Coordinates of N, CA and C and ligand atoms in Angstrom, one line a residue:
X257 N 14.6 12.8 23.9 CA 14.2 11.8 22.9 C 13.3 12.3 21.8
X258 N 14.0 12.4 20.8 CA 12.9 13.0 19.3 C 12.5 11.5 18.3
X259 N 11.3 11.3 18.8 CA 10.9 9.6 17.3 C 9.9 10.5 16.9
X260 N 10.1 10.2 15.2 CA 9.2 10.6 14.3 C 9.0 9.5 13.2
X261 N 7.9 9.7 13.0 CA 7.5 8.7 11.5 C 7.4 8.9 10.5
X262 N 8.1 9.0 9.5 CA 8.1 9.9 7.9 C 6.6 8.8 7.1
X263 N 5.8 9.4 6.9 CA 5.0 8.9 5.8 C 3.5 9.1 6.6
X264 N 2.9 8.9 5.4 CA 1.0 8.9 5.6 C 0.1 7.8 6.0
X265 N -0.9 8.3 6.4 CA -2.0 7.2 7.0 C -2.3 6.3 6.0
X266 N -1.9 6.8 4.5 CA -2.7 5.8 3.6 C -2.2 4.0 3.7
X267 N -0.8 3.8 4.3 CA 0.1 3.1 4.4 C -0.6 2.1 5.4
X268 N -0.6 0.9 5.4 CA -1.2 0.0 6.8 C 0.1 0.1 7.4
X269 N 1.6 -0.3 6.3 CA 2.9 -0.4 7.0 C 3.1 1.3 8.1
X270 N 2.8 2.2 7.8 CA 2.6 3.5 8.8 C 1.6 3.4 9.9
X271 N 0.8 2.5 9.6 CA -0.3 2.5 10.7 C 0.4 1.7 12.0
X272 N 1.1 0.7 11.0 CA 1.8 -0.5 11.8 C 2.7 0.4 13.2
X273 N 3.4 1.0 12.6 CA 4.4 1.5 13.7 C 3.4 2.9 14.2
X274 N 2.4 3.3 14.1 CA 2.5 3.8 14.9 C 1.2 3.3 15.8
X275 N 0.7 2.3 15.7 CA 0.4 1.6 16.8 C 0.8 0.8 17.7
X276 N 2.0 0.8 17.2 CA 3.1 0.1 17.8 C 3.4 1.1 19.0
X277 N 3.9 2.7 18.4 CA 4.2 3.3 19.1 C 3.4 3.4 19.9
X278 N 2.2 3.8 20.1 CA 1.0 3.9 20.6 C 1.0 3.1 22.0
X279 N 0.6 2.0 21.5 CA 0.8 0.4 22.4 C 2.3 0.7 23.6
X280 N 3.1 1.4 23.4 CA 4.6 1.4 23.8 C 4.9 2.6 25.2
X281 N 3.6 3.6 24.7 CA 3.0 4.8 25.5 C 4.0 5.5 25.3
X282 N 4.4 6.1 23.2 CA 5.9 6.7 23.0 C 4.9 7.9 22.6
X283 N 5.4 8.9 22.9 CA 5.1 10.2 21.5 C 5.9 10.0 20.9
X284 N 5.3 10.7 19.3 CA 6.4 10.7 18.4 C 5.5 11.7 17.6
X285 N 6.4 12.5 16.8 CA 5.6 13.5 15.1 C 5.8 12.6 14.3
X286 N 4.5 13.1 13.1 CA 4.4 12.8 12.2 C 4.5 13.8 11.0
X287 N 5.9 12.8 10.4 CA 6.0 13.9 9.1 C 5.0 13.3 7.6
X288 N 4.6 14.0 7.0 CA 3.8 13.3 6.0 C 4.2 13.1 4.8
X289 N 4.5 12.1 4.1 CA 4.9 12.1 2.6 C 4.2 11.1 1.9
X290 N 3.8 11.5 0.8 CA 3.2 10.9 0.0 C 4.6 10.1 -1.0
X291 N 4.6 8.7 -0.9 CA 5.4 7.9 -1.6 C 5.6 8.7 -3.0
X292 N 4.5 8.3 -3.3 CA 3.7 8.4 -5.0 C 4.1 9.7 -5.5
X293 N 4.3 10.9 -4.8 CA 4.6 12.3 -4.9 C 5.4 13.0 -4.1
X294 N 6.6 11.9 -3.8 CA 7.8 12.6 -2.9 C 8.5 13.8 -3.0
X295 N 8.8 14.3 -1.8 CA 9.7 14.9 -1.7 C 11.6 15.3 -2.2
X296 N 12.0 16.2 -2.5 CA 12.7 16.1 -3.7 C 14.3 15.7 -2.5
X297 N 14.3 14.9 -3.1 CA 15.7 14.3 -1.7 C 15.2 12.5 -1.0
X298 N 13.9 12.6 -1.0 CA 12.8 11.3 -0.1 C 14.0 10.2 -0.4
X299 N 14.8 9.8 -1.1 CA 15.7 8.9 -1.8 C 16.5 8.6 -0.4
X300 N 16.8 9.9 -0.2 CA 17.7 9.8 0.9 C 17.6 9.7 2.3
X301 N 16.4 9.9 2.7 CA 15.4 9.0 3.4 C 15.4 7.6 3.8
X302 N 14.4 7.5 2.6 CA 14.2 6.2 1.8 C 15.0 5.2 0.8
X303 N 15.7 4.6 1.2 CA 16.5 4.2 -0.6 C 16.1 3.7 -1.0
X304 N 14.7 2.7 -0.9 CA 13.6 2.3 -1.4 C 12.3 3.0 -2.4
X305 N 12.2 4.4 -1.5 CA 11.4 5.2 -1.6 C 10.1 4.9 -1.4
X306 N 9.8 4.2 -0.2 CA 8.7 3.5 0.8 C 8.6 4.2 1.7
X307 N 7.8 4.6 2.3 CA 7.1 4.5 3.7 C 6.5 3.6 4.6
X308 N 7.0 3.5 5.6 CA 7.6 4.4 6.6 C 8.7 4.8 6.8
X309 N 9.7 5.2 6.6 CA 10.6 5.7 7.4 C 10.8 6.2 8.9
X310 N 11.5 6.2 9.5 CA 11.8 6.6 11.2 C 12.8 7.2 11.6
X311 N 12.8 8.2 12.3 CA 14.0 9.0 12.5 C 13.6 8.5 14.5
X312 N 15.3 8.2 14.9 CA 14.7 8.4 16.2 C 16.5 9.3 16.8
X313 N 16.0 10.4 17.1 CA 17.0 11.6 17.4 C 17.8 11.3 15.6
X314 N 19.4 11.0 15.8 CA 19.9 11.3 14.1 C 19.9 9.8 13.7
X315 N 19.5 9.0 14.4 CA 19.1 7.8 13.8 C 17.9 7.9 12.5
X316 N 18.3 7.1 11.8 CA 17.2 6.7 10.5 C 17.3 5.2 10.4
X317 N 15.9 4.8 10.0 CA 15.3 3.7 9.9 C 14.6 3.5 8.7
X318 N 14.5 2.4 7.8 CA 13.0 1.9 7.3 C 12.4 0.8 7.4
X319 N 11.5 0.3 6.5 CA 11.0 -0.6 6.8 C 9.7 -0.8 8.3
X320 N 8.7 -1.0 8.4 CA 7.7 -1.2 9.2 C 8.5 -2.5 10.1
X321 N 8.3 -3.6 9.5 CA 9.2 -4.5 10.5 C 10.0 -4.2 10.9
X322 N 11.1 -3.6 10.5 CA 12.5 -3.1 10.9 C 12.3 -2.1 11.9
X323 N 11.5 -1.6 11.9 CA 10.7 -0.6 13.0 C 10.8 -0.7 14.4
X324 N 9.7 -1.8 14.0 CA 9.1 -2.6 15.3 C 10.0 -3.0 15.9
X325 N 10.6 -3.6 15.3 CA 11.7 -4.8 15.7 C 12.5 -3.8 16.8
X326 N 13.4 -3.0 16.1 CA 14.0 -2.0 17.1 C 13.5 -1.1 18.1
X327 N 11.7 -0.8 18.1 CA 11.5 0.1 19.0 C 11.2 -1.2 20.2
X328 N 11.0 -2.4 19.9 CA 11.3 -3.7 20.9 C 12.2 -3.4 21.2
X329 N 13.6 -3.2 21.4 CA 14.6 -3.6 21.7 C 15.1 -2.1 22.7
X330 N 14.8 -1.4 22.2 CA 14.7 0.4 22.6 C 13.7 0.6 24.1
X331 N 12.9 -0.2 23.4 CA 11.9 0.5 25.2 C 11.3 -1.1 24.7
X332 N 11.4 -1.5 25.8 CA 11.1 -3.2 26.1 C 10.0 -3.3 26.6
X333 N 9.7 -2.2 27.3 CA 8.1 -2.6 27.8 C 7.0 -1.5 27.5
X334 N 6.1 -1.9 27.1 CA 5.4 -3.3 27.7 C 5.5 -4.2 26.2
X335 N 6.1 -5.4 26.7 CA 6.7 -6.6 25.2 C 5.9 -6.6 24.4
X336 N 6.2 -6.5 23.0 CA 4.7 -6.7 21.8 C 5.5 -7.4 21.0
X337 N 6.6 -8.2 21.5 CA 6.5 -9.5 20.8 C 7.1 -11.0 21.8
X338 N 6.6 -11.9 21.2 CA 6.5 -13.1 22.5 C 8.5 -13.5 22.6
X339 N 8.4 -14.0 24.2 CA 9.6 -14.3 24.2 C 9.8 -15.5 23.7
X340 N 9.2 -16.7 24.0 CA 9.1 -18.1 23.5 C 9.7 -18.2 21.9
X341 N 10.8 -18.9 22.1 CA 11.1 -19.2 20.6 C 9.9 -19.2 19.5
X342 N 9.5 -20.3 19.5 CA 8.6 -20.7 18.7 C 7.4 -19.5 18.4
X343 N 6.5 -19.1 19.3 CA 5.5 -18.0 18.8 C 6.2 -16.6 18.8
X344 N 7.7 -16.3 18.8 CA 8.3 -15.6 18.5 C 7.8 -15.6 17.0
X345 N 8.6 -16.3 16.5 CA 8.3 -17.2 15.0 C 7.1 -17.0 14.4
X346 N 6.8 -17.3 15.1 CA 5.1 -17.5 14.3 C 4.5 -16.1 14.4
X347 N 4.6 -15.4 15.5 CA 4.8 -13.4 15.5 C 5.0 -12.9 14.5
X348 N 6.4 -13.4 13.8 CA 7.2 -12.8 13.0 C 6.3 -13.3 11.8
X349 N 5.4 -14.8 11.6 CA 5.0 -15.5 10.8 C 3.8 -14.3 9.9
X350 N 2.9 -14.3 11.1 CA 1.8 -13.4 10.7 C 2.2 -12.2 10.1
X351 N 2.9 -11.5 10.9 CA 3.8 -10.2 10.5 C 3.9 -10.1 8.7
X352 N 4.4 -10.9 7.8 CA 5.4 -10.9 6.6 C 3.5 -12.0 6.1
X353 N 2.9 -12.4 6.9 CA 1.6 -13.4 5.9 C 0.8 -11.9 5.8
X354 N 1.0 -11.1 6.3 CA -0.2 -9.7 5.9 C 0.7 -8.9 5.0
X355 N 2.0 -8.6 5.1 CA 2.9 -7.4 5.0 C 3.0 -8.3 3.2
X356 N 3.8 -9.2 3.2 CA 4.2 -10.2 2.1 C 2.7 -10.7 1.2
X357 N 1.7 -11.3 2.1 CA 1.0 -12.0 1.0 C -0.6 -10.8 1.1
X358 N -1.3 -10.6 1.9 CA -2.3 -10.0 1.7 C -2.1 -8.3 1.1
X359 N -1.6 -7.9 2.2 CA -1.2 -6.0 1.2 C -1.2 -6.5 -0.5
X360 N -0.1 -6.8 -0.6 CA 0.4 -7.1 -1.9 C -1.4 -7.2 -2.8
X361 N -2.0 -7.7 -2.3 CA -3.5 -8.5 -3.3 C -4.3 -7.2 -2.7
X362 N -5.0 -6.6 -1.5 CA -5.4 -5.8 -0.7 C -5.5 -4.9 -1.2
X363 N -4.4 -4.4 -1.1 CA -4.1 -2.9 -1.8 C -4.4 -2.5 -3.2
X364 N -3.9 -2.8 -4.0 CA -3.7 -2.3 -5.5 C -5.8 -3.0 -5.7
X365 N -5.6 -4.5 -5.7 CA -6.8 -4.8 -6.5 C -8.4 -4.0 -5.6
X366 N -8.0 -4.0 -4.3 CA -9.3 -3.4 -3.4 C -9.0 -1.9 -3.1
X367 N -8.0 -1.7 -2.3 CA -8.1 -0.1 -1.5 C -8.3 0.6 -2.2
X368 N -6.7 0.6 -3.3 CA -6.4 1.9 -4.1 C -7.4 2.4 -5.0
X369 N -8.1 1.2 -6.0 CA -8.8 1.5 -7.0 C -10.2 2.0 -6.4
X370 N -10.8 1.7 -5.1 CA -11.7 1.9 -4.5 C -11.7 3.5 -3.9
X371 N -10.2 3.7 -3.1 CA -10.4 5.1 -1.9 C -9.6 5.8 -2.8
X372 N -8.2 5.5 -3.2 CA -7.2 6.5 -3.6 C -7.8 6.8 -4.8
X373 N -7.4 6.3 -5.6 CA -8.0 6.4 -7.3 C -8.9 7.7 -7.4
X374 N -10.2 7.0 -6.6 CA -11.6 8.2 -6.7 C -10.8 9.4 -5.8
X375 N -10.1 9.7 -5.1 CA -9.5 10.7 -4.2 C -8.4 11.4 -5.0
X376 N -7.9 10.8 -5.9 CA -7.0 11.6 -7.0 C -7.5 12.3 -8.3
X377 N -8.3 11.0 -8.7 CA -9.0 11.6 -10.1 C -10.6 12.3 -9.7
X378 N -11.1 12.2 -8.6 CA -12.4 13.3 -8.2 C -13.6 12.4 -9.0
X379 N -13.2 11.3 -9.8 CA -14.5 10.2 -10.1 C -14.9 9.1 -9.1
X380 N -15.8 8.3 -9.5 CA -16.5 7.8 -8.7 C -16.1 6.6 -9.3
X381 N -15.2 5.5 -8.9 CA -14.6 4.2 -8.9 C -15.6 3.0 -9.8
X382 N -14.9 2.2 -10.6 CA -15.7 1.1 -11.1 C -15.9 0.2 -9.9
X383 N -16.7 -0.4 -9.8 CA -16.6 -0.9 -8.2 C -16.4 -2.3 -8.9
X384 N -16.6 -3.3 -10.3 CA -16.8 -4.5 -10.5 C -15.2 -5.1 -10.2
X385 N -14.1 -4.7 -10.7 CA -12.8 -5.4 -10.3 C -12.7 -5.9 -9.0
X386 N -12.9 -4.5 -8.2 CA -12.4 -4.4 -7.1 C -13.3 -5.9 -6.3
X387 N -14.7 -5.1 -6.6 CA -15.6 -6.2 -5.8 C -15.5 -8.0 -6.1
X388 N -15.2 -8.2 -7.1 CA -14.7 -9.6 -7.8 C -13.1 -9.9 -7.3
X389 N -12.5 -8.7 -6.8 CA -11.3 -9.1 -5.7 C -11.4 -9.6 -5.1
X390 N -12.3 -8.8 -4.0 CA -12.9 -8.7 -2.7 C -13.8 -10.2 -2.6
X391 N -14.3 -10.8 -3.5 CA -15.2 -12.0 -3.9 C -14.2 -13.1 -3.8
X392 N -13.2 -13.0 -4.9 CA -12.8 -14.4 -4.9 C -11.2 -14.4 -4.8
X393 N -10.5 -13.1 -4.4 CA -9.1 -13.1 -3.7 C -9.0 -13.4 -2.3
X394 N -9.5 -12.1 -1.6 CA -9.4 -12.7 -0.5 C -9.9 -13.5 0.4
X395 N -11.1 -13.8 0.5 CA -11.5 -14.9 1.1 C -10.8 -16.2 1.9
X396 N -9.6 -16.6 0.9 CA -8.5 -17.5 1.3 C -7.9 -16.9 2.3
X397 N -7.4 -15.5 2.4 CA -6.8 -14.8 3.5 C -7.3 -14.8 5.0
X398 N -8.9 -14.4 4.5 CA -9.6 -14.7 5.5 C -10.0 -15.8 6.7
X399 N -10.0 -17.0 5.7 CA -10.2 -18.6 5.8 C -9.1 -18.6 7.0
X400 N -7.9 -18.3 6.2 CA -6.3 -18.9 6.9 C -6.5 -18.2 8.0
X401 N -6.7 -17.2 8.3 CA -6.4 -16.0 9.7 C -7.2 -16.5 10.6
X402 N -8.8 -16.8 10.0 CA -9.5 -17.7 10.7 C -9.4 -18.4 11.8
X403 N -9.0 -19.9 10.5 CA -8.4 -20.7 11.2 C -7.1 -20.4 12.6
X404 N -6.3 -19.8 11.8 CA -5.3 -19.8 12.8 C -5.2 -19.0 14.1
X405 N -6.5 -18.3 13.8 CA -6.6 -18.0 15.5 C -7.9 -18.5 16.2
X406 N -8.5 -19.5 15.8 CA -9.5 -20.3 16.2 C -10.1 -19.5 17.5
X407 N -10.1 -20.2 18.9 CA -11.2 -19.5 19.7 C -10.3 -18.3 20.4
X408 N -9.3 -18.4 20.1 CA -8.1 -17.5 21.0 C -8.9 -15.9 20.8
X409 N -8.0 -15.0 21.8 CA -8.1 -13.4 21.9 C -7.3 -12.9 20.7
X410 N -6.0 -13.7 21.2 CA -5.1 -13.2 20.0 C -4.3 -14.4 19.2
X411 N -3.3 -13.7 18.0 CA -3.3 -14.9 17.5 C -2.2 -15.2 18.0
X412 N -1.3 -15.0 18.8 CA -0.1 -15.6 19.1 C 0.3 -15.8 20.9
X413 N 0.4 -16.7 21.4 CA 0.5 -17.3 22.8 C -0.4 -16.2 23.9
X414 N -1.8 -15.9 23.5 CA -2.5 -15.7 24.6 C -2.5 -14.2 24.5
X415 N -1.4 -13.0 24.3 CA -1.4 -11.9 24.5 C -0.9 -11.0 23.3
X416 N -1.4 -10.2 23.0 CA -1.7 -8.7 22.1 C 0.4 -8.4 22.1
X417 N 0.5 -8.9 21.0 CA 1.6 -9.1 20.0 C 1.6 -8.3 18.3
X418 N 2.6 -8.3 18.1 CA 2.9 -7.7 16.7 C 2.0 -8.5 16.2
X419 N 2.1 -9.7 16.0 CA 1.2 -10.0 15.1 C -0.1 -9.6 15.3
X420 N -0.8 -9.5 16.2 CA -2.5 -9.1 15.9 C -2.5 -7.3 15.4
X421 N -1.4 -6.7 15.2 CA -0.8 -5.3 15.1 C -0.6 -5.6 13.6
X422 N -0.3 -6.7 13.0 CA 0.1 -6.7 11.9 C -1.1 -7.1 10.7
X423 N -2.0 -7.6 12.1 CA -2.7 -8.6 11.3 C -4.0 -7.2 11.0
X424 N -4.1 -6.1 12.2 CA -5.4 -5.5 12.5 C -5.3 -4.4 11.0
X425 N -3.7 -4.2 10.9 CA -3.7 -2.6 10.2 C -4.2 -2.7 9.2
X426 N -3.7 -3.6 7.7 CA -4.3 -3.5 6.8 C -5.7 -3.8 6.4
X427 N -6.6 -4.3 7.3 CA -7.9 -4.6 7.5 C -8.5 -3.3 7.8
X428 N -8.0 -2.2 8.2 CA -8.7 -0.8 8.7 C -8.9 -0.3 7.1
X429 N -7.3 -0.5 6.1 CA -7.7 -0.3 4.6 C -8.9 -0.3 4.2
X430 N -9.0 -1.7 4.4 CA -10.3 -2.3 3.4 C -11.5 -1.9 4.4
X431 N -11.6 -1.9 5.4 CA -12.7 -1.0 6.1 C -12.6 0.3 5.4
X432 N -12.2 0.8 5.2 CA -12.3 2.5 4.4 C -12.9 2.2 3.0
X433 N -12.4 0.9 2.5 CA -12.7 0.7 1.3 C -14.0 -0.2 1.4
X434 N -14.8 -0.2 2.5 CA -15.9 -0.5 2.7 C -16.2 -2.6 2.5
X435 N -14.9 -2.8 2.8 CA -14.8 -4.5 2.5 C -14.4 -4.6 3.7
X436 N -15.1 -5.5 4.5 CA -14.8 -6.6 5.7 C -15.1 -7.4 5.4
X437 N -14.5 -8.7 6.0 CA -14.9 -10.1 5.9 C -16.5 -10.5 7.0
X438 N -16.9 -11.5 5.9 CA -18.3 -10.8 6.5 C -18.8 -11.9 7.9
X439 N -19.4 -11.0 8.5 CA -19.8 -12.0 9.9 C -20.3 -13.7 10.0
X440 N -20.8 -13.4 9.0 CA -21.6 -15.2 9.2 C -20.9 -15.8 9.2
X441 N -19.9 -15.6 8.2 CA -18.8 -16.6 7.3 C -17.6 -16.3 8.3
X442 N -17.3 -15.4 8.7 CA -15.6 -15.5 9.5 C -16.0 -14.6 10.9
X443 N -17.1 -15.4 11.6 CA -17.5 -14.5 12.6 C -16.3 -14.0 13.9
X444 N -15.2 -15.4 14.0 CA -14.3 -15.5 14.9 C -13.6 -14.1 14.6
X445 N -12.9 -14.4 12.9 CA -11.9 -13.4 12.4 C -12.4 -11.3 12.5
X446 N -14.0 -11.6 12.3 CA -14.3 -10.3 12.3 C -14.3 -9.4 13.8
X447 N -14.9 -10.8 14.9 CA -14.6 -9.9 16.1 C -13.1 -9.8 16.9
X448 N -12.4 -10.4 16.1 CA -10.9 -10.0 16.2 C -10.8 -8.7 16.0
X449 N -11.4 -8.5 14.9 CA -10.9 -7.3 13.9 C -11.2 -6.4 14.9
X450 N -13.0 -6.4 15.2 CA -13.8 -5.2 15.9 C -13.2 -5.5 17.3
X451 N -12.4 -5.8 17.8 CA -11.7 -5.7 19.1 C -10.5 -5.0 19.1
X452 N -9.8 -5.5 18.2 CA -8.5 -4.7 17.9 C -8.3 -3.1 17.2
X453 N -9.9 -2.9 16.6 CA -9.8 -1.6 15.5 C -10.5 -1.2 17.0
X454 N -11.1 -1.5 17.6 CA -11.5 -0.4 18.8 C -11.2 -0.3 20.3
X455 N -9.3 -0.8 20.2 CA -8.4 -0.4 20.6 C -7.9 1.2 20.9
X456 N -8.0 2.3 21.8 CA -7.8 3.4 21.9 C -6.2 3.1 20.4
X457 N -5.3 2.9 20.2 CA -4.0 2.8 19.9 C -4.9 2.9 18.3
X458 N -6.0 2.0 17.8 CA -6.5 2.0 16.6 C -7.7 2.9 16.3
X459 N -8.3 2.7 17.4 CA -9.4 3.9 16.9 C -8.9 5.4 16.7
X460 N -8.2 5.7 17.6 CA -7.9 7.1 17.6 C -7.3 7.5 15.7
X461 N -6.6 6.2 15.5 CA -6.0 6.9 13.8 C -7.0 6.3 13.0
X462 N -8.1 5.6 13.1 CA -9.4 5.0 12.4 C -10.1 6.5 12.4
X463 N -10.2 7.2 13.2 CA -11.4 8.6 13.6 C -10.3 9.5 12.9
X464 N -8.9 9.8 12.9 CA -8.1 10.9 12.3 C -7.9 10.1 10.5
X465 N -8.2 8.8 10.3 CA -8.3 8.4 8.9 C -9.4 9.0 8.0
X466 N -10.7 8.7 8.8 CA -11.7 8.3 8.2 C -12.2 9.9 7.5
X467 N -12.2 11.0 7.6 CA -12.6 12.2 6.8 C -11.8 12.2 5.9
X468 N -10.5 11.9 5.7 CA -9.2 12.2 4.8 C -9.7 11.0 3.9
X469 N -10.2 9.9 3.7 CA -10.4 8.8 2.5 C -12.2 8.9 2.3
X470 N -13.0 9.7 3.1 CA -14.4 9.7 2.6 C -15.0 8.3 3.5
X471 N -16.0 8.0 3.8 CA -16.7 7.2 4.2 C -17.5 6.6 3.3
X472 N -17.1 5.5 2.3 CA -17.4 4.6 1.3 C -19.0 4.0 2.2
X473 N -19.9 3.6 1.4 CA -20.9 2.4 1.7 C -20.3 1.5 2.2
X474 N -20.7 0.6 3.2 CA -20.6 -0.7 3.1 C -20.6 -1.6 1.8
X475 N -19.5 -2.3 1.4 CA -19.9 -3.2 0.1 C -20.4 -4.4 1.0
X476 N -19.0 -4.9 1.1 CA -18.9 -6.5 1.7 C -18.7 -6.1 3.4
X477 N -19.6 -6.8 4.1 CA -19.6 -6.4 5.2 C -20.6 -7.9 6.2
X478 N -21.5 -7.5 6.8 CA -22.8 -8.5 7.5 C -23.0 -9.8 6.8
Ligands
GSH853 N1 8.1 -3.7 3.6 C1 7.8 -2.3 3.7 C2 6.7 -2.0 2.7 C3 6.5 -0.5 2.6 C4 5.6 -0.1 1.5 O1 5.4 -0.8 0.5 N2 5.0 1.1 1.5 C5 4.2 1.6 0.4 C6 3.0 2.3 0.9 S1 1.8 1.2 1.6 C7 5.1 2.6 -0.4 O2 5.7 3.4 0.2 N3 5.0 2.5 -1.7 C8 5.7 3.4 -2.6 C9 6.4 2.7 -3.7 O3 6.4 1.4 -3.7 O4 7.0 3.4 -4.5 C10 7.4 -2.0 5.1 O5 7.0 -2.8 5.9 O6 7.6 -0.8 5.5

């Protein structure tokens, strides 16, 4: 059995699968490609030209969801998504509410301009955009994730599912980019976070992230 994962840590969607894998007790290599600076062929990979990609023996894969979805179906245990119809659904809900609505706002207005940006051009980031993101974008994200996992462990029928996998990765982002949702205000949502990021499956690629993007100040945090 050869699984490998084409793409870089900068990705939450790459973090996704391979915490998945992680979670699944799979090895797998890691090939590295920078989207933004592919490889001359990546097309054919990718026909997107996204990361992740997955090779498992002469199988190819993309997509993060698409991923998951199959390495469920590939090695079944231990399940990391619910069987029950309904929080099936709602698994899949969380999944596409991080992947679809927060990355999308996350990324470009907070991470990139924050960690990548200063990491390409070797300057030191305007911090006012980002931080007026971070102020008055996400917050709503925060609110909702909140709510929807109220006093629970996790957010979907009791047990550590794709979704809290979906929900934990791109939040490691904005930890690099020195923005967490802050304790007073989303105390439930944060010790979700700090349970799930100090997961062996998450810490171990948090500790192999963290020298490669620099260790930012805390902006938004306590
Ligand atoms: N829905 C895809 C999204 C993948 C995605 O957008 N990856 C970004 C990196 S975070 C990428 O490769 N961007 C390059 C581009 O859009 O050209 C997934 O879940 O894998």
């Amino acid at each position: 059995m050869s699984l490998t994962v084409i793409g870089g840590s900068v990705s939450p969607f790459v973090r996704k699968v391979r915490v998945f894998l992680s979670l699944k007790g799979l090895d797998y290599e890691l090939e590295p490609v920078n989207p933004f600076a592919p490889p001359e062929g990546f097309r054919d990979v990718s026909p997107l030209g996204k990361i992740p990609a997955f090779r498992d023996g002469d199988a190819l894969l993309n997509d993060s969801s698409i991923i998951c979805a199959y390495l469920e179906r590939r090695f079944p245990e231990p399940a990391l998504y619910p069987s029950e119809p309904l929080e099936y659904a709602r698994a899949l809900w969380f999944e596409e509410y991080m992947d679809g609505g927060v990355v999308p706002v996350a990324g470009p207005s907070v991470f990139f301009p924050l960690v990548i940006a200063p990491l390409m051009s070797g300057k030191e980031p305007d911090e006012s955009g980002p931080m007026k993101a971070a102020a008055e974008d996400l917050p709503v994200f925060f609110d909702y994730l909140q709510d929807q996992l109220g006093d629970a462990e996790y957010f979907v029928g009791g047990k550590l599912s794709i979704a809290d996998i979906a929900v934990a990765s791109p939040f490691v982002n904005l930890r690099h980019a020195g923005v967490a949702p802050e304790r007073a205000r989303w105390p439930k949502l944060r010790a979700f976070l700090d349970r799930m990021h100090g997961l062996p499956s998450f810490k171990s690629l948090i500790e192999e992230e963290t020298p490669i993007f620099g260790k930012r100040a805390v902006l938004i945090t306590d």
